[in-house]
Amino acid sequence: YILACCGGWAYVLMICVKHIADGSIPTTYAEVEMPLKIVQTAAVLEVIHSMIGLVKSPWQTALMQVFSRVWTVWAIMHPVENAQTTFFFVLACTSWGLVEVPRY
């Protein structure tokens, strides 16, 4: 799980950095959509791991953190096309990648 998530976030980060460097920010979503959805949705397992005691973090904290990101991806980024082509979308994905890769 940890290696898969680390690899997934590294891939998302690589795609975002490539699009920033190329100046092709509006087309980032098309390439990063599936890996982003997979790795962000997989974070739900972190809440479950916390609830069943595999990790010592409070499940309530994990739930708030994971829910906010999953909500952002599935309720805002996925259905709203204007949100998919902005610098803020790339900024969110890049910052998530920069936080998650070292964390794993």
A tleap script that builds the chain and sets N, CA, C and O, in Angstrom:
source leaprc.protein.ff14SB
mol = sequence {
  NTYR ILE LEU ALA CYS CYS GLY GLY TRP ALA
  TYR VAL LEU MET ILE CYS VAL LYS HIE ILE
  ALA ASP GLY SER ILE PRO THR THR TYR ALA
  GLU VAL GLU MET PRO LEU LYS ILE VAL GLN
  THR ALA ALA VAL LEU GLU VAL ILE HIE SER
  MET ILE GLY LEU VAL LYS SER PRO TRP GLN
  THR ALA LEU MET GLN VAL PHE SER ARG VAL
  TRP THR VAL TRP ALA ILE MET HIE PRO VAL
  GLU ASN ALA GLN THR THR PHE PHE PHE VAL
  LEU ALA CYS THR SER TRP GLY LEU VAL GLU
  VAL PRO ARG CTYR
}
set mol.1.N position { 0.831 -1.201 0.000 }
set mol.1.CA position { 0.000 0.000 0.000 }
set mol.1.C position { 0.868 1.254 0.000 }
set mol.1.O position { 0.651 2.164 -0.800 }
set mol.2.N position { 1.840 1.300 0.889 }
set mol.2.CA position { 2.695 2.477 1.014 }
set mol.2.C position { 3.501 2.710 -0.261 }
set mol.2.O position { 3.577 3.839 -0.745 }
set mol.3.N position { 4.096 1.664 -0.803 }
set mol.3.CA position { 4.879 1.816 -2.039 }
set mol.3.C position { 3.997 2.218 -3.219 }
set mol.3.O position { 4.390 3.038 -4.048 }
set mol.4.N position { 2.812 1.638 -3.286 }
set mol.4.CA position { 1.904 1.978 -4.383 }
set mol.4.C position { 1.478 3.438 -4.296 }
set mol.4.O position { 1.447 4.134 -5.311 }
set mol.5.N position { 1.150 3.908 -3.099 }
set mol.5.CA position { 0.749 5.305 -2.938 }
set mol.5.C position { 1.906 6.254 -3.207 }
set mol.5.O position { 1.722 7.290 -3.846 }
set mol.6.N position { 3.079 5.917 -2.733 }
set mol.6.CA position { 4.256 6.752 -2.984 }
set mol.6.C position { 4.523 6.845 -4.487 }
set mol.6.O position { 4.770 7.930 -5.014 }
set mol.7.N position { 4.473 5.716 -5.160 }
set mol.7.CA position { 4.668 5.698 -6.608 }
set mol.7.C position { 3.587 6.468 -7.343 }
set mol.7.O position { 3.871 7.185 -8.302 }
set mol.8.N position { 2.350 6.321 -6.897 }
set mol.8.CA position { 1.239 7.039 -7.520 }
set mol.8.C position { 1.380 8.547 -7.375 }
set mol.8.O position { 1.181 9.297 -8.330 }
set mol.9.N position { 1.727 8.981 -6.167 }
set mol.9.CA position { 1.913 10.418 -5.951 }
set mol.9.C position { 3.129 10.942 -6.700 }
set mol.9.O position { 3.102 12.063 -7.209 }
set mol.10.N position { 4.183 10.158 -6.776 }
set mol.10.CA position { 5.358 10.581 -7.545 }
set mol.10.C position { 4.992 10.757 -9.018 }
set mol.10.O position { 5.463 11.689 -9.669 }
set mol.11.N position { 4.164 9.874 -9.534 }
set mol.11.CA position { 3.722 9.960 -10.923 }
set mol.11.C position { 2.860 11.203 -11.144 }
set mol.11.O position { 3.040 11.924 -12.125 }
set mol.12.N position { 1.920 11.450 -10.222 }
set mol.12.CA position { 1.080 12.652 -10.308 }
set mol.12.C position { 1.956 13.902 -10.272 }
set mol.12.O position { 1.764 14.829 -11.059 }
set mol.13.N position { 2.907 13.919 -9.361 }
set mol.13.CA position { 3.815 15.061 -9.237 }
set mol.13.C position { 4.630 15.260 -10.513 }
set mol.13.O position { 4.795 16.388 -10.976 }
set mol.14.N position { 5.133 14.181 -11.074 }
set mol.14.CA position { 5.922 14.259 -12.300 }
set mol.14.C position { 5.095 14.848 -13.449 }
set mol.14.O position { 5.583 15.686 -14.206 }
set mol.15.N position { 3.860 14.408 -13.569 }
set mol.15.CA position { 2.987 14.926 -14.627 }
set mol.15.C position { 2.756 16.423 -14.438 }
set mol.15.O position { 2.819 17.194 -15.396 }
set mol.16.N position { 2.488 16.828 -13.202 }
set mol.16.CA position { 2.235 18.245 -12.936 }
set mol.16.C position { 3.456 19.099 -13.234 }
set mol.16.O position { 3.345 20.151 -13.864 }
set mol.17.N position { 4.610 18.652 -12.786 }
set mol.17.CA position { 5.843 19.409 -13.031 }
set mol.17.C position { 6.115 19.516 -14.530 }
set mol.17.O position { 6.539 20.564 -15.017 }
set mol.18.N position { 5.870 18.428 -15.256 }
set mol.18.CA position { 6.067 18.443 -16.711 }
set mol.18.C position { 5.168 19.484 -17.366 }
set mol.18.O position { 5.614 20.233 -18.235 }
set mol.19.N position { 3.916 19.534 -16.957 }
set mol.19.CA position { 2.986 20.489 -17.559 }
set mol.19.C position { 3.309 21.928 -17.157 }
set mol.19.O position { 3.128 22.847 -17.955 }
set mol.20.N position { 3.781 22.128 -15.936 }
set mol.20.CA position { 4.192 23.471 -15.518 }
set mol.20.C position { 5.391 23.915 -16.360 }
set mol.20.O position { 5.426 25.040 -16.859 }
set mol.21.N position { 6.370 23.022 -16.513 }
set mol.21.CA position { 7.574 23.351 -17.283 }
set mol.21.C position { 7.254 23.623 -18.752 }
set mol.21.O position { 7.858 24.496 -19.374 }
set mol.22.N position { 6.299 22.869 -19.302 }
set mol.22.CA position { 5.919 23.034 -20.710 }
set mol.22.C position { 4.974 24.212 -20.940 }
set mol.22.O position { 4.753 24.626 -22.078 }
set mol.23.N position { 4.424 24.742 -19.864 }
set mol.23.CA position { 3.431 25.802 -20.006 }
set mol.23.C position { 2.103 25.287 -20.507 }
set mol.23.O position { 1.312 26.040 -21.075 }
set mol.24.N position { 1.852 23.999 -20.299 }
set mol.24.CA position { 0.615 23.380 -20.789 }
set mol.24.C position { -0.337 23.051 -19.635 }
set mol.24.O position { -0.915 21.965 -19.583 }
set mol.25.N position { -0.487 23.988 -18.731 }
set mol.25.CA position { -1.315 23.785 -17.541 }
set mol.25.C position { -2.761 23.397 -17.879 }
set mol.25.O position { -3.304 22.508 -17.224 }
set mol.26.N position { -3.408 24.020 -18.868 }
set mol.26.CA position { -4.806 23.657 -19.158 }
set mol.26.C position { -5.017 22.195 -19.568 }
set mol.26.O position { -6.138 21.695 -19.482 }
set mol.27.N position { -3.970 21.508 -20.009 }
set mol.27.CA position { -4.140 20.114 -20.439 }
set mol.27.C position { -3.689 19.103 -19.378 }
set mol.27.O position { -3.682 17.899 -19.633 }
set mol.28.N position { -3.319 19.583 -18.206 }
set mol.28.CA position { -2.818 18.695 -17.153 }
set mol.28.C position { -3.866 17.675 -16.729 }
set mol.28.O position { -3.556 16.494 -16.571 }
set mol.29.N position { -5.099 18.121 -16.545 }
set mol.29.CA position { -6.144 17.233 -16.026 }
set mol.29.C position { -6.329 15.992 -16.894 }
set mol.29.O position { -6.504 14.888 -16.379 }
set mol.30.N position { -6.290 16.174 -18.186 }
set mol.30.CA position { -6.496 15.046 -19.096 }
set mol.30.C position { -5.485 13.935 -18.848 }
set mol.30.O position { -5.820 12.756 -18.963 }
set mol.31.N position { -4.260 14.296 -18.512 }
set mol.31.CA position { -3.219 13.290 -18.291 }
set mol.31.C position { -3.184 12.777 -16.857 }
set mol.31.O position { -2.854 11.614 -16.623 }
set mol.32.N position { -3.517 13.622 -15.906 }
set mol.32.CA position { -3.347 13.261 -14.498 }
set mol.32.C position { -4.638 12.745 -13.855 }
set mol.32.O position { -4.612 12.251 -12.729 }
set mol.33.N position { -5.744 12.856 -14.551 }
set mol.33.CA position { -7.050 12.522 -13.969 }
set mol.33.C position { -7.090 11.142 -13.321 }
set mol.33.O position { -7.402 11.039 -12.135 }
set mol.34.N position { -6.788 10.096 -14.053 }
set mol.34.CA position { -6.945 8.740 -13.528 }
set mol.34.C position { -5.969 8.432 -12.389 }
set mol.34.O position { -6.406 7.946 -11.346 }
set mol.35.N position { -4.667 8.695 -12.545 }
set mol.35.CA position { -3.781 8.414 -11.413 }
set mol.35.C position { -4.130 9.237 -10.180 }
set mol.35.O position { -4.006 8.749 -9.057 }
set mol.36.N position { -4.567 10.481 -10.374 }
set mol.36.CA position { -4.954 11.321 -9.234 }
set mol.36.C position { -6.160 10.731 -8.519 }
set mol.36.O position { -6.167 10.630 -7.292 }
set mol.37.N position { -7.171 10.345 -9.268 }
set mol.37.CA position { -8.376 9.769 -8.661 }
set mol.37.C position { -8.058 8.476 -7.915 }
set mol.37.O position { -8.581 8.237 -6.826 }
set mol.38.N position { -7.210 7.654 -8.496 }
set mol.38.CA position { -6.862 6.374 -7.858 }
set mol.38.C position { -6.118 6.606 -6.551 }
set mol.38.O position { -6.497 6.066 -5.512 }
set mol.39.N position { -5.065 7.406 -6.602 }
set mol.39.CA position { -4.228 7.567 -5.418 }
set mol.39.C position { -4.942 8.379 -4.340 }
set mol.39.O position { -4.753 8.120 -3.152 }
set mol.40.N position { -5.746 9.341 -4.728 }
set mol.40.CA position { -6.470 10.124 -3.726 }
set mol.40.C position { -7.595 9.305 -3.093 }
set mol.40.O position { -7.828 9.405 -1.889 }
set mol.41.N position { -8.281 8.509 -3.880 }
set mol.41.CA position { -9.355 7.674 -3.346 }
set mol.41.C position { -8.793 6.542 -2.493 }
set mol.41.O position { -9.433 6.120 -1.530 }
set mol.42.N position { -7.618 6.052 -2.831 }
set mol.42.CA position { -6.975 5.002 -2.031 }
set mol.42.C position { -6.685 5.471 -0.610 }
set mol.42.O position { -6.536 4.652 0.297 }
set mol.43.N position { -6.605 6.777 -0.416 }
set mol.43.CA position { -6.349 7.322 0.920 }
set mol.43.C position { -7.472 6.991 1.900 }
set mol.43.O position { -7.281 7.092 3.112 }
set mol.44.N position { -8.630 6.600 1.396 }
set mol.44.CA position { -9.721 6.163 2.277 }
set mol.44.C position { -9.247 4.989 3.135 }
set mol.44.O position { -9.708 4.810 4.263 }
set mol.45.N position { -8.335 4.203 2.599 }
set mol.45.CA position { -7.792 3.084 3.378 }
set mol.45.C position { -7.055 3.562 4.622 }
set mol.45.O position { -6.978 2.832 5.611 }
set mol.46.N position { -6.512 4.776 4.589 }
set mol.46.CA position { -5.831 5.311 5.762 }
set mol.46.C position { -6.804 5.493 6.921 }
set mol.46.O position { -6.446 5.271 8.078 }
set mol.47.N position { -8.019 5.893 6.615 }
set mol.47.CA position { -9.050 6.036 7.646 }
set mol.47.C position { -9.389 4.660 8.207 }
set mol.47.O position { -9.493 4.487 9.421 }
set mol.48.N position { -9.558 3.695 7.330 }
set mol.48.CA position { -9.880 2.327 7.759 }
set mol.48.C position { -8.740 1.754 8.592 }
set mol.48.O position { -8.979 1.129 9.626 }
set mol.49.N position { -7.510 1.963 8.152 }
set mol.49.CA position { -6.355 1.474 8.914 }
set mol.49.C position { -6.335 2.073 10.315 }
set mol.49.O position { -6.010 1.392 11.288 }
set mol.50.N position { -6.681 3.334 10.407 }
set mol.50.CA position { -6.725 4.002 11.706 }
set mol.50.C position { -7.858 3.456 12.569 }
set mol.50.O position { -7.687 3.265 13.774 }
set mol.51.N position { -9.005 3.205 11.962 }
set mol.51.CA position { -10.167 2.710 12.706 }
set mol.51.C position { -9.938 1.305 13.264 }
set mol.51.O position { -10.411 0.981 14.353 }
set mol.52.N position { -9.218 0.479 12.520 }
set mol.52.CA position { -9.008 -0.898 12.992 }
set mol.52.C position { -7.705 -1.066 13.765 }
set mol.52.O position { -7.368 -2.171 14.190 }
set mol.53.N position { -6.971 0.036 13.946 }
set mol.53.CA position { -5.782 0.009 14.790 }
set mol.53.C position { -4.478 -0.369 14.119 }
set mol.53.O position { -3.493 -0.627 14.810 }
set mol.54.N position { -4.436 -0.411 12.792 }
set mol.54.CA position { -3.168 -0.704 12.101 }
set mol.54.C position { -2.166 0.437 12.256 }
set mol.54.O position { -0.955 0.216 12.240 }
set mol.55.N position { -2.677 1.652 12.405 }
set mol.55.CA position { -1.844 2.826 12.672 }
set mol.55.C position { -2.405 3.535 13.899 }
set mol.55.O position { -3.579 3.376 14.233 }
set mol.56.N position { -1.570 4.309 14.561 }
set mol.56.CA position { -1.977 4.918 15.825 }
set mol.56.C position { -2.627 6.286 15.691 }
set mol.56.O position { -3.033 6.870 16.695 }
set mol.57.N position { -2.735 6.805 14.488 }
set mol.57.CA position { -3.336 8.133 14.333 }
set mol.57.C position { -4.837 8.078 14.611 }
set mol.57.O position { -5.482 7.067 14.332 }
set mol.58.N position { -5.391 9.148 15.155 }
set mol.58.CA position { -6.833 9.185 15.419 }
set mol.58.C position { -7.626 9.117 14.113 }
set mol.58.O position { -7.336 9.847 13.166 }
set mol.59.N position { -8.614 8.250 14.069 }
set mol.59.CA position { -9.361 8.083 12.829 }
set mol.59.C position { -10.141 9.345 12.463 }
set mol.59.O position { -10.372 9.601 11.282 }
set mol.60.N position { -10.551 10.137 13.458 }
set mol.60.CA position { -11.300 11.356 13.175 }
set mol.60.C position { -10.440 12.355 12.391 }
set mol.60.O position { -10.917 12.995 11.454 }
set mol.61.N position { -9.185 12.476 12.781 }
set mol.61.CA position { -8.269 13.374 12.070 }
set mol.61.C position { -8.032 12.877 10.651 }
set mol.61.O position { -8.077 13.652 9.696 }
set mol.62.N position { -7.782 11.588 10.523 }
set mol.62.CA position { -7.573 11.002 9.193 }
set mol.62.C position { -8.812 11.198 8.322 }
set mol.62.O position { -8.697 11.515 7.138 }
set mol.63.N position { -9.995 11.008 8.907 }
set mol.63.CA position { -11.237 11.162 8.158 }
set mol.63.C position { -11.388 12.583 7.623 }
set mol.63.O position { -11.747 12.770 6.461 }
set mol.64.N position { -11.122 13.577 8.452 }
set mol.64.CA position { -11.245 14.972 7.997 }
set mol.64.C position { -10.263 15.287 6.869 }
set mol.64.O position { -10.623 15.922 5.878 }
set mol.65.N position { -9.034 14.841 7.031 }
set mol.65.CA position { -8.021 15.118 6.012 }
set mol.65.C position { -8.351 14.423 4.697 }
set mol.65.O position { -8.306 15.037 3.630 }
set mol.66.N position { -8.677 13.161 4.782 }
set mol.66.CA position { -8.955 12.390 3.568 }
set mol.66.C position { -10.254 12.864 2.918 }
set mol.66.O position { -10.310 13.028 1.699 }
set mol.67.N position { -11.298 13.087 3.720 }
set mol.67.CA position { -12.575 13.514 3.160 }
set mol.67.C position { -12.438 14.824 2.388 }
set mol.67.O position { -13.026 14.983 1.319 }
set mol.68.N position { -11.653 15.769 2.938 }
set mol.68.CA position { -11.526 17.063 2.259 }
set mol.68.C position { -10.880 16.911 0.887 }
set mol.68.O position { -11.275 17.586 -0.064 }
set mol.69.N position { -9.902 16.037 0.780 }
set mol.69.CA position { -9.235 15.827 -0.506 }
set mol.69.C position { -10.097 15.027 -1.476 }
set mol.69.O position { -10.193 15.367 -2.655 }
set mol.70.N position { -10.715 13.975 -0.982 }
set mol.70.CA position { -11.574 13.157 -1.846 }
set mol.70.C position { -12.750 14.004 -2.347 }
set mol.70.O position { -13.139 13.908 -3.512 }
set mol.71.N position { -13.305 14.824 -1.471 }
set mol.71.CA position { -14.387 15.728 -1.867 }
set mol.71.C position { -13.903 16.689 -2.953 }
set mol.71.O position { -14.601 16.910 -3.943 }
set mol.72.N position { -12.724 17.256 -2.773 }
set mol.72.CA position { -12.183 18.198 -3.745 }
set mol.72.C position { -12.017 17.540 -5.114 }
set mol.72.O position { -12.341 18.137 -6.140 }
set mol.73.N position { -11.508 16.305 -5.122 }
set mol.73.CA position { -11.297 15.608 -6.398 }
set mol.73.C position { -12.613 15.218 -7.052 }
set mol.73.O position { -12.833 15.516 -8.226 }
set mol.74.N position { -13.497 14.551 -6.299 }
set mol.74.CA position { -14.698 13.979 -6.901 }
set mol.74.C position { -15.884 14.941 -7.015 }
set mol.74.O position { -16.698 14.797 -7.927 }
set mol.75.N position { -15.999 15.916 -6.113 }
set mol.75.CA position { -17.163 16.811 -6.138 }
set mol.75.C position { -16.873 18.152 -6.802 }
set mol.75.O position { -17.798 18.868 -7.186 }
set mol.76.N position { -15.604 18.492 -6.939 }
set mol.76.CA position { -15.273 19.783 -7.550 }
set mol.76.C position { -14.476 19.591 -8.836 }
set mol.76.O position { -14.898 20.034 -9.904 }
set mol.77.N position { -13.324 18.930 -8.733 }
set mol.77.CA position { -12.456 18.801 -9.904 }
set mol.77.C position { -13.050 17.921 -10.993 }
set mol.77.O position { -12.927 18.231 -12.178 }
set mol.78.N position { -13.685 16.840 -10.607 }
set mol.78.CA position { -14.229 15.905 -11.602 }
set mol.78.C position { -15.377 16.515 -12.424 }
set mol.78.O position { -15.317 16.483 -13.653 }
set mol.79.N position { -16.412 17.064 -11.792 }
set mol.79.CA position { -17.547 17.523 -12.600 }
set mol.79.C position { -17.416 18.935 -13.180 }
set mol.79.O position { -18.117 19.268 -14.136 }
set mol.80.N position { -16.539 19.766 -12.625 }
set mol.80.CA position { -16.468 21.164 -13.050 }
set mol.80.C position { -15.294 21.348 -14.013 }
set mol.80.O position { -14.137 21.417 -13.599 }
set mol.81.N position { -15.614 21.423 -15.295 }
set mol.81.CA position { -14.564 21.517 -16.310 }
set mol.81.C position { -13.692 22.760 -16.147 }
set mol.81.O position { -12.491 22.707 -16.411 }
set mol.82.N position { -14.270 23.861 -15.720 }
set mol.82.CA position { -13.475 25.077 -15.516 }
set mol.82.C position { -12.428 24.887 -14.426 }
set mol.82.O position { -11.362 25.501 -14.481 }
set mol.83.N position { -12.713 24.059 -13.452 }
set mol.83.CA position { -11.753 23.801 -12.370 }
set mol.83.C position { -10.582 22.944 -12.859 }
set mol.83.O position { -9.510 22.956 -12.253 }
set mol.84.N position { -10.779 22.219 -13.927 }
set mol.84.CA position { -9.759 21.296 -14.426 }
set mol.84.C position { -8.655 21.981 -15.230 }
set mol.84.O position { -7.593 21.397 -15.448 }
set mol.85.N position { -8.897 23.197 -15.663 }
set mol.85.CA position { -7.951 23.849 -16.562 }
set mol.85.C position { -7.231 25.035 -15.921 }
set mol.85.O position { -6.563 25.804 -16.612 }
set mol.86.N position { -7.363 25.180 -14.626 }
set mol.86.CA position { -6.780 26.342 -13.960 }
set mol.86.C position { -5.424 26.022 -13.347 }
set mol.86.O position { -5.070 24.863 -13.132 }
set mol.87.N position { -4.685 27.079 -13.075 }
set mol.87.CA position { -3.421 26.950 -12.367 }
set mol.87.C position { -3.659 26.394 -10.967 }
set mol.87.O position { -2.809 25.688 -10.426 }
set mol.88.N position { -4.814 26.710 -10.377 }
set mol.88.CA position { -5.105 26.254 -9.018 }
set mol.88.C position { -5.250 24.737 -8.943 }
set mol.88.O position { -4.892 24.130 -7.934 }
set mol.89.N position { -5.771 24.123 -10.002 }
set mol.89.CA position { -5.843 22.665 -10.053 }
set mol.89.C position { -4.438 22.068 -10.016 }
set mol.89.O position { -4.164 21.151 -9.241 }
set mol.90.N position { -3.553 22.594 -10.857 }
set mol.90.CA position { -2.182 22.091 -10.916 }
set mol.90.C position { -1.459 22.381 -9.600 }
set mol.90.O position { -0.671 21.560 -9.131 }
set mol.91.N position { -1.719 23.526 -9.015 }
set mol.91.CA position { -1.116 23.878 -7.736 }
set mol.91.C position { -1.548 22.903 -6.641 }
set mol.91.O position { -0.723 22.467 -5.839 }
set mol.92.N position { -2.833 22.562 -6.605 }
set mol.92.CA position { -3.331 21.607 -5.607 }
set mol.92.C position { -2.672 20.245 -5.791 }
set mol.92.O position { -2.180 19.660 -4.826 }
set mol.93.N position { -2.660 19.743 -7.003 }
set mol.93.CA position { -2.075 18.421 -7.267 }
set mol.93.C position { -0.575 18.403 -6.982 }
set mol.93.O position { -0.051 17.433 -6.435 }
set mol.94.N position { 0.103 19.474 -7.351 }
set mol.94.CA position { 1.544 19.550 -7.106 }
set mol.94.C position { 1.827 19.612 -5.607 }
set mol.94.O position { 2.735 18.938 -5.119 }
set mol.95.N position { 1.062 20.409 -4.881 }
set mol.95.CA position { 1.301 20.497 -3.440 }
set mol.95.C position { 0.973 19.184 -2.746 }
set mol.95.O position { 1.674 18.791 -1.813 }
set mol.96.N position { -0.081 18.496 -3.182 }
set mol.96.CA position { -0.380 17.178 -2.606 }
set mol.96.C position { 0.771 16.225 -2.862 }
set mol.96.O position { 1.186 15.498 -1.960 }
set mol.97.N position { 1.290 16.220 -4.081 }
set mol.97.CA position { 2.412 15.343 -4.411 }
set mol.97.C position { 3.649 15.659 -3.594 }
set mol.97.O position { 4.333 14.753 -3.118 }
set mol.98.N position { 3.940 16.955 -3.428 }
set mol.98.CA position { 5.113 17.352 -2.651 }
set mol.98.C position { 4.996 16.972 -1.181 }
set mol.98.O position { 6.006 16.752 -0.512 }
set mol.99.N position { 3.782 16.893 -0.684 }
set mol.99.CA position { 3.559 16.481 0.711 }
set mol.99.C position { 3.551 14.953 0.831 }
set mol.99.O position { 4.142 14.399 1.757 }
set mol.100.N position { 2.896 14.290 -0.087 }
set mol.100.CA position { 2.677 12.837 0.059 }
set mol.100.C position { 3.907 11.980 -0.265 }
set mol.100.O position { 4.148 10.976 0.406 }
set mol.101.N position { 4.678 12.357 -1.272 }
set mol.101.CA position { 5.843 11.527 -1.631 }
set mol.101.C position { 6.800 11.395 -0.448 }
set mol.101.O position { 7.172 10.271 -0.111 }
set mol.102.N position { 7.216 12.485 0.197 }
set mol.102.CA position { 8.113 12.303 1.363 }
set mol.102.C position { 7.442 11.609 2.548 }
set mol.102.O position { 8.097 10.897 3.308 }
set mol.103.N position { 6.135 11.820 2.700 }
set mol.103.CA position { 5.414 11.213 3.831 }
set mol.103.C position { 5.424 9.686 3.736 }
set mol.103.O position { 5.544 8.996 4.748 }
set mol.104.N position { 5.300 9.171 2.525 }
set mol.104.CA position { 5.310 7.711 2.371 }
set mol.104.C position { 6.720 7.194 2.409 }
set mol.104.O position { 6.939 5.988 2.296 }
savepdb mol mol.pdb
quit
